[in-house]
Amino acid sequence: MHDYTSKSVVVPFDLIITNGVVSKIFLLSSYIVLLVTQEVTGSIHEYQNETFSRRSNSYFFHGGTEGLYASTNPRNNNADDDKPFDGNSFIRFESVTFRRTKESAEEKNDMQQNTGLVEAIVVEVKDRGKIGAANINSDAICCTPELSKDGLCKLGEVIIRQNPDNPSSGPLRYQTFFEGKNEDASMLIQDVDINSTGMYYLYFMFCDPDLWGLQVSGRTVWRNPKGYLPGKMLPLMTFFGIMSLAYLALGLVWFLWFGQHWKEIIQLHYQITAVIALGMCEMALCYFEYTNFNSTGTRPMGITLWAVSFGAVKKTVSRLLVLAVSMGYGVVRLKLGDVTTKVVVLGVIYFVFSEALGLVENLDNIDDFTGKTRLVVVLPVSLLDACFTVWIFSSLSKTLEKLQIRKAMAKFALYRKFTNSLAITVLLSIAWMGYELYFNAADELSELWRRAWIIPAFWNFLSYVLLVVICILWAPSHNPTRYAYSEESEIEEEAISLTGGIMVGGDSAITLERRVLKSASEPHLFGLGEDLEENKRV
């Protein structure tokens, strides 16, 4: 999920994309289609004829990166145990096969036992400096004849400097040899027990240039003591469970308000109800998705798609709700009027990019998607959020001005509270984005992976708090006129505008009242449909 660069071999290397913005968008679209048509893997890393890249004098393929907690119980080999892996943390090599080219195999002697070596290197991020010859001011990763003569390493192997007193503490190597002229070589099915909590990297590497063109297939299984959920995602399962209960509690309170004052319900209350329901479904689906993921090691396609879709719909409807409220919908105007089309278009565009971003983040392998490619969908969502923010505060300013002109002080005070709440939310969002940028820049190797869950959790919590504020400010009550659209205030304002400050009586007032009552009787949702011109005067 991240893109790292370093002189040390343990860091994933840059994937350089040079095809331009149009090509990136096309590739991203194809990639998303591919994601939703294949099985989604998580802690089970699949390899399908993957090729190796060159780094210094070595060749490598990055097999995976995950945060793993140390085993809490010793290895349990009791086959009768219903849960033999509980408390165990490990990386398992399953059906990993290496295939060299036919030309490379033909060059070898059929009588030779070992005609090629491939190594699987498992290293914790804190031990990254123990790979290679950087300690002797050399950029060599594989052992050279000179280093071999000095007894520092074995020729043809990756240089690993292990602690002689504790060989299992540093980077671990697992070797697989080709025999004779065989084109295939398979790793033994084995587990790498994790006895120290940390961020672990897996690399498949070889040093022999004759193996150029080598491909790897198979899979590895990564497991934490409590399940297959990656370490940095594990706290989110608990968080989504708590948020599901929080939305349920909010929904129950809102339902009681709704039932108690059902005669005074206005259209805005239905939109708030929809947002609460969407949030409840999103958090519940996320929780069940993570629970299933933790049990099986793969993300359930159906639940994941529904969770992503509910999340995208909730984000879109929430922003449209805040925008509509900011425009005075249901308070100073019955419909949105001419801006309805613009609001709908902005909402549709936001939903499309939000859905794309959700699919990219949730339907891909844990660490496959590069930061540069992810930017293609992150940037549009950020720009659209900025558009929503500017439009919301611009609309709030106009609404406050209109309420002040009408001398509707109760509604004015209500909108002042709403404006202050939004301002605090925006300031917190800006501050948290700054922290997120600092966090990602300062933690390039994911050494702070145990705190990474806080970043996505904060955004969900902040949106929930803002929804609670809206529910409190616009709660159903026996006195809906404190925030509902008032026909009298509209008539009074238009009467004043007609006479330059003198109230209109007689036929003019009756005509105005009939026009407003006719407008109030028309069905609408977020002001969809044609709206009477607000500035039209009799």
Coordinates of C-alpha atoms in Angstrom, one line a residue:
M1 CA 0.0 0.0 0.0
H2 CA 3.0 2.2 0.3
D3 CA 5.9 3.1 -1.9
Y4 CA 9.4 3.0 -0.3
T5 CA 12.9 3.6 -1.5
S6 CA 16.2 2.9 0.2
K7 CA 19.7 1.7 -0.4
S8 CA 18.9 -1.3 1.8
V9 CA 17.3 -4.4 0.2
V10 CA 14.6 -4.8 2.8
V11 CA 12.7 -1.8 1.5
P12 CA 10.2 -2.2 -1.3
F13 CA 11.6 -0.4 -4.4
D14 CA 9.9 2.3 -6.5
L15 CA 7.5 1.3 -9.2
I16 CA 8.1 4.0 -11.8
I17 CA 5.0 4.8 -13.9
T18 CA 5.7 6.9 -17.0
N19 CA 2.7 6.4 -19.1
G20 CA 1.0 9.8 -18.3
V21 CA -2.2 10.7 -16.6
V22 CA -4.5 9.3 -19.3
S23 CA -2.8 5.9 -19.3
K24 CA -2.9 5.8 -15.5
I25 CA -6.6 6.4 -15.5
F26 CA -7.1 3.7 -18.1
L27 CA -4.9 1.2 -16.2
L28 CA -6.7 2.1 -13.0
S29 CA -10.1 1.4 -14.5
S30 CA -8.9 -1.9 -15.9
Y31 CA -7.3 -2.7 -12.5
I32 CA -10.6 -2.1 -10.6
V33 CA -12.5 -4.3 -13.1
L34 CA -9.9 -7.0 -12.5
L35 CA -10.2 -6.6 -8.7
V36 CA -13.9 -7.2 -8.7
T37 CA -13.7 -10.2 -10.9
Q38 CA -11.1 -12.1 -9.0
E39 CA -10.9 -13.6 -5.5
V40 CA -9.6 -11.0 -3.0
T41 CA -6.6 -12.1 -1.0
G42 CA -5.4 -10.5 2.2
S43 CA -3.1 -12.3 4.5
I44 CA -2.9 -15.0 1.9
H45 CA -0.5 -13.7 -0.7
E46 CA -0.9 -15.2 -4.1
Y47 CA 2.0 -15.3 -6.7
Q48 CA 1.2 -16.1 -10.3
N49 CA 4.3 -16.3 -12.5
E50 CA 5.8 -13.2 -10.8
T51 CA 9.1 -12.0 -12.2
F52 CA 12.2 -10.7 -10.4
S53 CA 13.8 -7.2 -10.5
R54 CA 17.5 -6.4 -10.2
R55 CA 19.0 -4.5 -7.3
S56 CA 22.7 -4.0 -7.1
N57 CA 24.2 -7.5 -7.7
S58 CA 21.1 -9.3 -6.7
Y59 CA 17.6 -10.2 -8.1
F60 CA 14.6 -10.0 -5.9
F61 CA 10.8 -10.3 -5.8
H62 CA 8.9 -8.7 -2.9
G63 CA 6.6 -11.4 -1.5
G64 CA 4.7 -9.4 1.1
T65 CA 4.8 -7.0 4.1
E66 CA 2.7 -7.2 7.2
G67 CA 2.7 -6.2 10.9
L68 CA 2.8 -9.4 13.0
Y69 CA 2.4 -9.8 16.7
A70 CA 4.6 -12.3 18.6
S71 CA 3.1 -15.7 19.4
T72 CA 1.4 -15.8 22.7
N73 CA 1.4 -19.6 23.1
P74 CA 4.0 -22.2 22.1
R75 CA 3.4 -24.1 18.9
N76 CA 0.5 -26.5 19.3
N77 CA 0.8 -29.6 17.1
N78 CA -2.2 -31.4 18.6
A79 CA -4.3 -32.5 15.6
D80 CA -7.3 -33.1 17.9
D81 CA -7.4 -29.5 18.9
D82 CA -10.3 -27.6 17.3
K83 CA -8.1 -24.4 17.1
P84 CA -4.5 -25.6 16.8
F85 CA -3.3 -22.2 15.7
D86 CA -4.7 -20.0 18.4
G87 CA -2.0 -17.9 19.9
N88 CA 0.5 -18.8 17.2
S89 CA 1.9 -16.2 14.8
F90 CA 3.7 -17.4 11.6
I91 CA 4.4 -17.1 7.9
R92 CA 3.7 -20.3 6.0
F93 CA 5.1 -21.2 2.6
E94 CA 2.5 -23.1 0.7
S95 CA 3.1 -24.6 -2.8
V96 CA 5.8 -22.0 -3.7
T97 CA 7.4 -23.0 -6.9
F98 CA 10.3 -21.4 -8.9
R99 CA 10.6 -21.9 -12.7
R100 CA 13.7 -21.0 -14.6
T101 CA 13.9 -20.6 -18.4
K102 CA 14.5 -23.6 -20.6
E103 CA 17.7 -22.1 -21.9
S104 CA 19.0 -21.7 -18.3
A105 CA 18.2 -25.3 -17.5
E106 CA 19.8 -26.7 -20.6
E107 CA 23.1 -25.1 -19.8
K108 CA 23.4 -27.1 -16.6
N109 CA 24.8 -30.6 -16.1
D110 CA 22.2 -33.3 -15.5
M111 CA 24.5 -35.0 -13.1
Q112 CA 24.9 -32.0 -10.8
Q113 CA 22.8 -32.0 -7.7
N114 CA 22.6 -28.2 -7.1
T115 CA 22.4 -26.1 -10.3
G116 CA 20.7 -23.0 -9.0
L117 CA 19.8 -21.4 -5.7
V118 CA 16.8 -19.2 -4.7
E119 CA 16.5 -17.9 -1.2
A120 CA 13.5 -16.7 0.8
I121 CA 14.5 -13.9 3.2
V122 CA 12.2 -13.1 6.1
V123 CA 13.3 -9.9 7.9
E124 CA 11.9 -7.6 10.5
V125 CA 12.2 -4.0 9.6
K126 CA 14.5 -3.2 12.5
D127 CA 17.0 -5.7 11.2
R128 CA 17.1 -4.3 7.7
G129 CA 20.7 -3.1 8.1
K130 CA 21.9 -6.8 8.6
I131 CA 21.3 -7.5 4.9
G132 CA 24.1 -6.6 2.4
A133 CA 27.6 -5.4 3.0
A134 CA 26.8 -1.8 3.9
N135 CA 28.8 -2.3 7.1
I136 CA 32.0 -2.5 5.1
N137 CA 31.1 0.4 2.8
S138 CA 29.9 -1.9 -0.1
D139 CA 26.7 -1.8 -1.9
A140 CA 26.9 -5.6 -2.6
I141 CA 23.8 -7.6 -1.6
C142 CA 25.1 -10.9 -2.8
C143 CA 28.4 -12.4 -1.8
T144 CA 31.3 -11.6 -4.1
P145 CA 34.5 -13.6 -4.6
E146 CA 36.5 -11.0 -2.6
L147 CA 34.1 -11.2 0.4
S148 CA 34.0 -14.9 0.2
K149 CA 37.8 -15.1 0.4
D150 CA 37.7 -13.0 3.5
G151 CA 35.3 -15.5 5.1
L152 CA 32.4 -12.9 5.4
C153 CA 29.9 -14.9 3.4
K154 CA 29.3 -17.8 1.0
L155 CA 29.6 -17.2 -2.7
G156 CA 26.2 -17.2 -4.5
E157 CA 24.2 -16.4 -1.3
V158 CA 22.7 -13.2 0.0
I159 CA 24.8 -11.5 2.6
I160 CA 23.2 -11.8 6.0
R161 CA 25.0 -10.8 9.2
Q162 CA 23.3 -12.8 12.0
N163 CA 24.1 -12.6 15.7
P164 CA 26.3 -15.7 16.4
D165 CA 24.9 -16.0 19.9
N166 CA 21.3 -15.9 18.6
P167 CA 21.0 -16.9 14.9
S168 CA 17.2 -16.9 15.0
S169 CA 17.0 -13.3 16.0
G170 CA 18.1 -11.7 12.8
P171 CA 17.0 -12.1 9.1
L172 CA 16.1 -15.7 8.3
R173 CA 16.9 -17.4 5.0
Y174 CA 15.2 -20.5 3.5
Q175 CA 17.0 -22.0 0.5
T176 CA 15.6 -23.9 -2.4
F177 CA 17.9 -25.6 -5.0
F178 CA 17.4 -26.6 -8.6
E179 CA 18.6 -30.1 -9.4
G180 CA 20.3 -31.0 -12.7
K181 CA 18.4 -29.7 -15.7
N182 CA 15.0 -29.4 -13.9
E183 CA 13.2 -26.3 -14.8
D184 CA 11.1 -26.3 -11.6
A185 CA 12.1 -26.2 -7.9
S186 CA 9.6 -26.2 -5.1
M187 CA 10.0 -25.0 -1.5
L188 CA 9.2 -27.3 1.3
I189 CA 5.9 -26.5 3.1
Q190 CA 7.1 -24.9 6.3
D191 CA 6.2 -22.3 8.9
V192 CA 8.3 -19.4 10.0
D193 CA 7.4 -18.8 13.7
I194 CA 7.1 -15.2 14.8
N195 CA 8.5 -14.7 18.2
S196 CA 9.0 -10.9 18.1
T197 CA 6.4 -8.3 17.4
G198 CA 7.2 -6.1 14.4
M199 CA 6.8 -5.3 10.7
Y200 CA 8.0 -8.2 8.6
Y201 CA 9.1 -8.2 4.9
L202 CA 9.4 -11.3 2.7
Y203 CA 11.8 -11.3 -0.3
F204 CA 12.6 -14.1 -2.8
M205 CA 16.1 -13.5 -4.0
F206 CA 18.8 -15.1 -6.2
C207 CA 22.4 -14.1 -7.0
D208 CA 23.2 -16.2 -10.1
P209 CA 22.7 -14.1 -13.3
D210 CA 22.1 -17.4 -15.2
L211 CA 18.7 -17.6 -13.5
W212 CA 17.5 -14.3 -15.1
G213 CA 14.0 -14.8 -16.3
L214 CA 13.0 -16.8 -13.2
Q215 CA 9.4 -16.8 -12.1
V216 CA 7.7 -17.6 -8.8
S217 CA 4.2 -19.0 -8.3
G218 CA 2.3 -20.2 -5.2
R219 CA 1.3 -18.5 -2.0
T220 CA 2.3 -17.6 1.5
V221 CA 0.0 -17.4 4.5
W222 CA 0.5 -14.8 7.2
R223 CA -1.2 -15.2 10.6
N224 CA -1.4 -13.3 13.8
P225 CA -2.1 -14.9 17.2
K226 CA -5.7 -13.9 17.1
G227 CA -6.3 -14.6 13.4
Y228 CA -5.4 -13.8 9.8
L229 CA -6.2 -10.1 10.0
P230 CA -3.0 -8.0 9.4
G231 CA -1.6 -6.4 12.6
K232 CA -2.3 -2.8 11.6
M233 CA -5.9 -3.7 10.7
L234 CA -6.7 -5.7 13.8
P235 CA -7.7 -2.8 16.0
L236 CA -10.1 -1.6 13.3
M237 CA -12.3 -4.7 13.8
T238 CA -12.9 -3.7 17.4
F239 CA -13.4 0.0 16.3
F240 CA -16.0 -0.9 13.7
G241 CA -17.8 -3.1 16.3
I242 CA -18.0 -0.1 18.7
M243 CA -19.1 2.3 15.9
S244 CA -21.8 -0.1 14.9
L245 CA -23.2 0.0 18.5
A246 CA -22.8 3.8 18.5
Y247 CA -24.8 4.2 15.3
L248 CA -27.4 1.8 16.7
A249 CA -27.7 3.9 19.9
L250 CA -28.1 7.1 17.8
G251 CA -30.7 5.4 15.6
L252 CA -32.7 4.3 18.6
V253 CA -32.7 7.8 20.1
W254 CA -33.6 9.3 16.8
F255 CA -36.4 6.8 16.3
L256 CA -37.9 7.7 19.7
W257 CA -37.8 11.4 18.8
F258 CA -39.2 10.6 15.4
G259 CA -42.1 8.5 16.8
Q260 CA -42.9 11.0 19.6
H261 CA -43.2 14.0 17.2
W262 CA -44.2 12.3 14.0
K263 CA -46.8 14.9 13.3
E264 CA -44.2 17.7 13.3
I265 CA -41.7 15.8 11.0
I266 CA -40.3 17.8 8.1
Q267 CA -38.6 16.6 4.9
L268 CA -35.1 17.2 6.4
H269 CA -35.7 14.6 9.1
Y270 CA -36.1 11.9 6.5
Q271 CA -32.6 12.7 5.0
I272 CA -31.1 12.6 8.5
T273 CA -32.7 9.2 9.1
A274 CA -31.3 8.0 5.8
V275 CA -27.8 9.0 6.8
I276 CA -28.1 7.3 10.2
A277 CA -29.3 4.1 8.5
L278 CA -26.5 4.2 5.9
G279 CA -23.9 4.7 8.7
M280 CA -25.3 1.8 10.7
C281 CA -25.2 -0.5 7.7
E282 CA -21.7 0.6 6.7
M283 CA -20.2 0.0 10.2
A284 CA -21.9 -3.3 10.6
L285 CA -20.8 -4.6 7.2
C286 CA -17.2 -3.4 7.9
Y287 CA -17.2 -5.3 11.2
F288 CA -18.5 -8.5 9.6
E289 CA -16.0 -8.1 6.8
Y290 CA -13.1 -7.8 9.2
T291 CA -14.4 -10.7 11.3
N292 CA -14.6 -13.0 8.2
F293 CA -11.2 -11.7 7.0
N294 CA -9.7 -12.6 10.4
S295 CA -11.2 -16.1 10.3
T296 CA -10.3 -17.1 6.7
G297 CA -7.4 -14.8 5.6
T298 CA -9.3 -13.6 2.5
R299 CA -11.7 -10.7 2.2
P300 CA -15.3 -11.8 1.5
M301 CA -16.1 -10.4 -1.9
G302 CA -19.8 -9.8 -1.4
I303 CA -19.6 -8.2 2.1
T304 CA -16.6 -6.1 1.0
L305 CA -18.5 -4.7 -2.1
W306 CA -21.5 -3.9 0.0
A307 CA -19.4 -2.2 2.7
V308 CA -17.6 -0.1 0.1
S309 CA -20.8 0.8 -1.7
F310 CA -22.7 1.7 1.6
G311 CA -19.7 3.8 2.6
A312 CA -19.6 5.7 -0.7
V313 CA -23.3 6.3 -0.6
K314 CA -23.2 7.5 3.0
K315 CA -20.3 9.9 2.3
T316 CA -22.2 11.3 -0.7
V317 CA -25.5 11.7 1.0
S318 CA -23.9 13.1 4.2
R319 CA -22.2 15.9 2.1
L320 CA -25.4 16.6 0.2
L321 CA -27.3 16.8 3.5
V322 CA -24.9 19.3 5.0
L323 CA -24.9 21.3 1.7
A324 CA -28.7 21.4 1.6
V325 CA -28.9 22.4 5.2
S326 CA -26.3 25.1 4.6
M327 CA -28.4 26.5 1.7
G328 CA -31.3 26.8 4.1
Y329 CA -33.3 23.9 2.8
G330 CA -36.4 23.5 4.8
V331 CA -35.7 26.6 6.8
V332 CA -35.5 29.6 4.5
R333 CA -36.4 27.9 1.3
L334 CA -38.7 25.0 0.4
K335 CA -36.6 23.9 -2.6
L336 CA -33.1 24.2 -3.9
G337 CA -34.3 25.6 -7.1
D338 CA -31.9 26.2 -10.0
V339 CA -28.9 24.8 -8.1
T340 CA -30.5 21.4 -7.9
T341 CA -28.8 20.1 -11.0
K342 CA -25.4 21.3 -9.9
V343 CA -25.8 19.6 -6.5
V344 CA -26.9 16.3 -8.1
V345 CA -24.0 16.4 -10.6
L346 CA -21.5 17.1 -7.8
G347 CA -23.0 14.3 -5.8
V348 CA -22.8 11.8 -8.6
I349 CA -19.2 12.6 -9.4
Y350 CA -18.2 12.4 -5.8
F351 CA -19.9 9.0 -5.5
V352 CA -18.1 7.6 -8.5
F353 CA -14.6 8.6 -7.3
S354 CA -15.4 7.6 -3.7
E355 CA -16.5 4.2 -4.8
A356 CA -13.4 3.8 -6.9
L357 CA -11.2 4.7 -4.0
G358 CA -13.0 2.3 -1.7
L359 CA -12.6 -0.5 -4.2
V360 CA -8.9 0.2 -4.7
E361 CA -8.2 0.3 -0.9
N362 CA -10.3 -2.7 0.1
L363 CA -10.2 -5.1 -2.8
D364 CA -6.5 -5.3 -3.4
N365 CA -3.8 -7.3 -1.7
I366 CA -2.6 -5.7 1.5
D367 CA 0.6 -4.2 0.2
D368 CA 0.4 -4.3 -3.6
F369 CA -1.0 -0.9 -4.5
T370 CA 1.6 1.8 -5.0
G371 CA 1.2 5.3 -3.6
K372 CA 1.7 7.0 -7.0
T373 CA -1.1 5.0 -8.6
R374 CA -3.4 5.4 -5.6
L375 CA -3.0 9.2 -6.0
V376 CA -5.1 8.9 -9.2
V377 CA -8.2 8.3 -7.1
V378 CA -7.2 10.0 -3.9
L379 CA -6.6 13.4 -5.5
P380 CA -10.1 13.8 -7.2
V381 CA -11.8 12.9 -3.9
S382 CA -9.8 15.5 -2.0
L383 CA -10.5 18.1 -4.6
L384 CA -14.3 17.3 -4.5
D385 CA -14.2 17.5 -0.7
A386 CA -12.6 21.0 -1.0
C387 CA -15.4 22.0 -3.5
F388 CA -18.1 20.8 -1.0
T389 CA -16.4 22.8 1.8
V390 CA -16.2 26.0 -0.1
W391 CA -19.8 25.7 -1.3
I392 CA -21.1 24.8 2.2
F393 CA -19.5 27.9 3.9
S394 CA -20.5 30.2 1.0
S395 CA -24.1 29.0 1.4
L396 CA -24.0 29.3 5.1
S397 CA -23.0 32.9 4.8
K398 CA -25.9 33.7 2.5
T399 CA -28.4 31.8 4.7
L400 CA -27.2 33.7 7.9
E401 CA -27.5 37.0 6.0
K402 CA -31.0 36.1 4.9
L403 CA -32.1 35.1 8.4
Q404 CA -30.7 38.3 9.8
I405 CA -32.6 40.4 7.3
R406 CA -35.8 38.6 8.3
K407 CA -35.0 39.1 12.0
A408 CA -35.6 35.4 12.5
M409 CA -33.3 35.3 15.6
A410 CA -34.1 31.8 16.8
K411 CA -33.2 30.3 13.4
F412 CA -30.2 32.7 13.1
A413 CA -28.9 31.4 16.5
L414 CA -29.4 27.8 15.3
Y415 CA -27.4 28.4 12.1
R416 CA -24.7 30.1 14.1
K417 CA -24.3 27.0 16.2
F418 CA -24.3 24.8 13.1
T419 CA -21.7 27.1 11.4
N420 CA -19.4 27.0 14.5
S421 CA -19.7 23.2 14.6
L422 CA -18.7 22.9 10.9
A423 CA -15.8 25.4 11.4
I424 CA -14.5 23.2 14.2
T425 CA -14.9 20.1 12.1
V426 CA -13.0 21.7 9.2
L427 CA -10.2 22.9 11.5
L428 CA -9.9 19.4 13.0
S429 CA -9.8 17.9 9.6
I430 CA -7.0 20.2 8.4
A431 CA -5.0 19.5 11.6
W432 CA -5.5 15.7 11.2
M433 CA -4.5 15.8 7.5
G434 CA -1.3 17.6 8.5
Y435 CA -0.7 14.9 11.1
E436 CA -1.4 12.2 8.6
L437 CA 1.1 13.7 6.1
Y438 CA 3.7 13.9 8.9
F439 CA 3.0 10.3 10.0
N440 CA 3.4 8.9 6.5
A441 CA 6.6 10.9 5.9
A442 CA 8.2 10.0 9.2
D443 CA 7.2 6.4 9.1
E444 CA 8.3 5.3 5.6
L445 CA 9.1 1.7 6.7
S446 CA 5.8 1.3 8.7
E447 CA 7.6 0.9 12.0
L448 CA 4.7 2.7 13.7
W449 CA 2.2 0.2 12.2
R450 CA 0.5 -0.4 15.6
R451 CA -0.8 3.2 15.5
A452 CA -1.7 3.3 11.9
W453 CA -5.4 2.3 12.5
I454 CA -6.0 5.6 14.3
I455 CA -5.9 7.6 11.0
P456 CA -8.9 6.0 9.3
A457 CA -10.7 5.6 12.6
F458 CA -10.5 9.3 13.2
W459 CA -12.4 10.2 10.0
N460 CA -15.2 7.8 10.8
F461 CA -15.5 9.1 14.3
L462 CA -15.5 12.8 13.2
S463 CA -18.3 12.2 10.7
Y464 CA -20.3 10.4 13.4
V465 CA -19.8 13.4 15.8
L466 CA -20.9 15.9 13.2
L467 CA -24.0 13.7 12.5
V468 CA -24.8 13.7 16.2
V469 CA -24.6 17.5 16.2
I470 CA -27.0 17.8 13.3
C471 CA -29.4 15.4 15.0
I472 CA -29.4 17.6 18.2
L473 CA -29.8 20.9 16.3
W474 CA -32.6 19.6 14.1
A475 CA -34.2 17.1 16.4
P476 CA -37.9 16.6 16.0
S477 CA -39.9 18.5 18.6
H478 CA -43.3 19.8 19.4
N479 CA -42.2 23.2 18.2
P480 CA -40.9 22.6 14.6
T481 CA -41.2 26.3 13.8
R482 CA -37.9 27.0 15.5
Y483 CA -36.2 25.6 12.4
A484 CA -38.9 24.8 9.9
Y485 CA -39.8 26.9 6.9
S486 CA -42.1 29.7 7.9
E487 CA -44.7 31.0 5.4
E488 CA -45.4 34.1 7.4
S489 CA -41.7 35.2 7.4
E490 CA -41.6 34.7 3.7
I491 CA -44.7 36.8 3.2
E492 CA -43.5 39.4 5.6
E493 CA -40.1 39.7 3.8
E494 CA -41.7 40.0 0.4
A495 CA -44.2 42.5 1.6
I496 CA -41.4 44.6 3.1
S497 CA -39.4 44.4 -0.2
L498 CA -42.5 45.6 -2.1
T499 CA -43.2 48.7 -0.1
G500 CA -39.7 49.6 1.0
G501 CA -40.4 48.8 4.7
I502 CA -44.2 49.2 4.8
M503 CA -46.4 46.1 5.2
V504 CA -48.7 45.2 2.3
G505 CA -52.3 44.6 3.1
G506 CA -55.4 43.6 1.2
D507 CA -55.2 41.8 -2.1
S508 CA -51.4 41.9 -2.4
A509 CA -50.9 40.0 0.9
I510 CA -53.6 37.5 0.0
T511 CA -51.9 36.9 -3.4
L512 CA -48.6 36.3 -1.7
E513 CA -50.0 34.0 0.9
R514 CA -51.8 31.8 -1.8
R515 CA -48.6 31.6 -3.8
V516 CA -46.5 30.5 -0.8
L517 CA -49.2 27.9 0.3
K518 CA -49.3 26.5 -3.3
S519 CA -45.5 26.1 -3.3
A520 CA -45.5 24.4 0.2
S521 CA -48.0 21.8 -1.0
E522 CA -45.8 20.5 -3.8
P523 CA -43.8 17.3 -3.1
H524 CA -40.1 17.6 -3.2
L525 CA -36.8 15.8 -2.1
F526 CA -33.8 18.0 -1.7
G527 CA -35.7 20.5 -3.8
L528 CA -35.8 18.3 -6.9
G529 CA -38.0 19.7 -9.6
E530 CA -38.8 23.2 -10.8
D531 CA -38.8 25.9 -8.2
L532 CA -40.6 29.2 -8.3
E533 CA -38.3 32.2 -8.7
E534 CA -37.6 33.4 -5.2
N535 CA -37.1 37.0 -6.3
K536 CA -40.2 37.2 -8.3
R537 CA -42.4 40.0 -7.0
V538 CA -46.1 40.7 -7.3

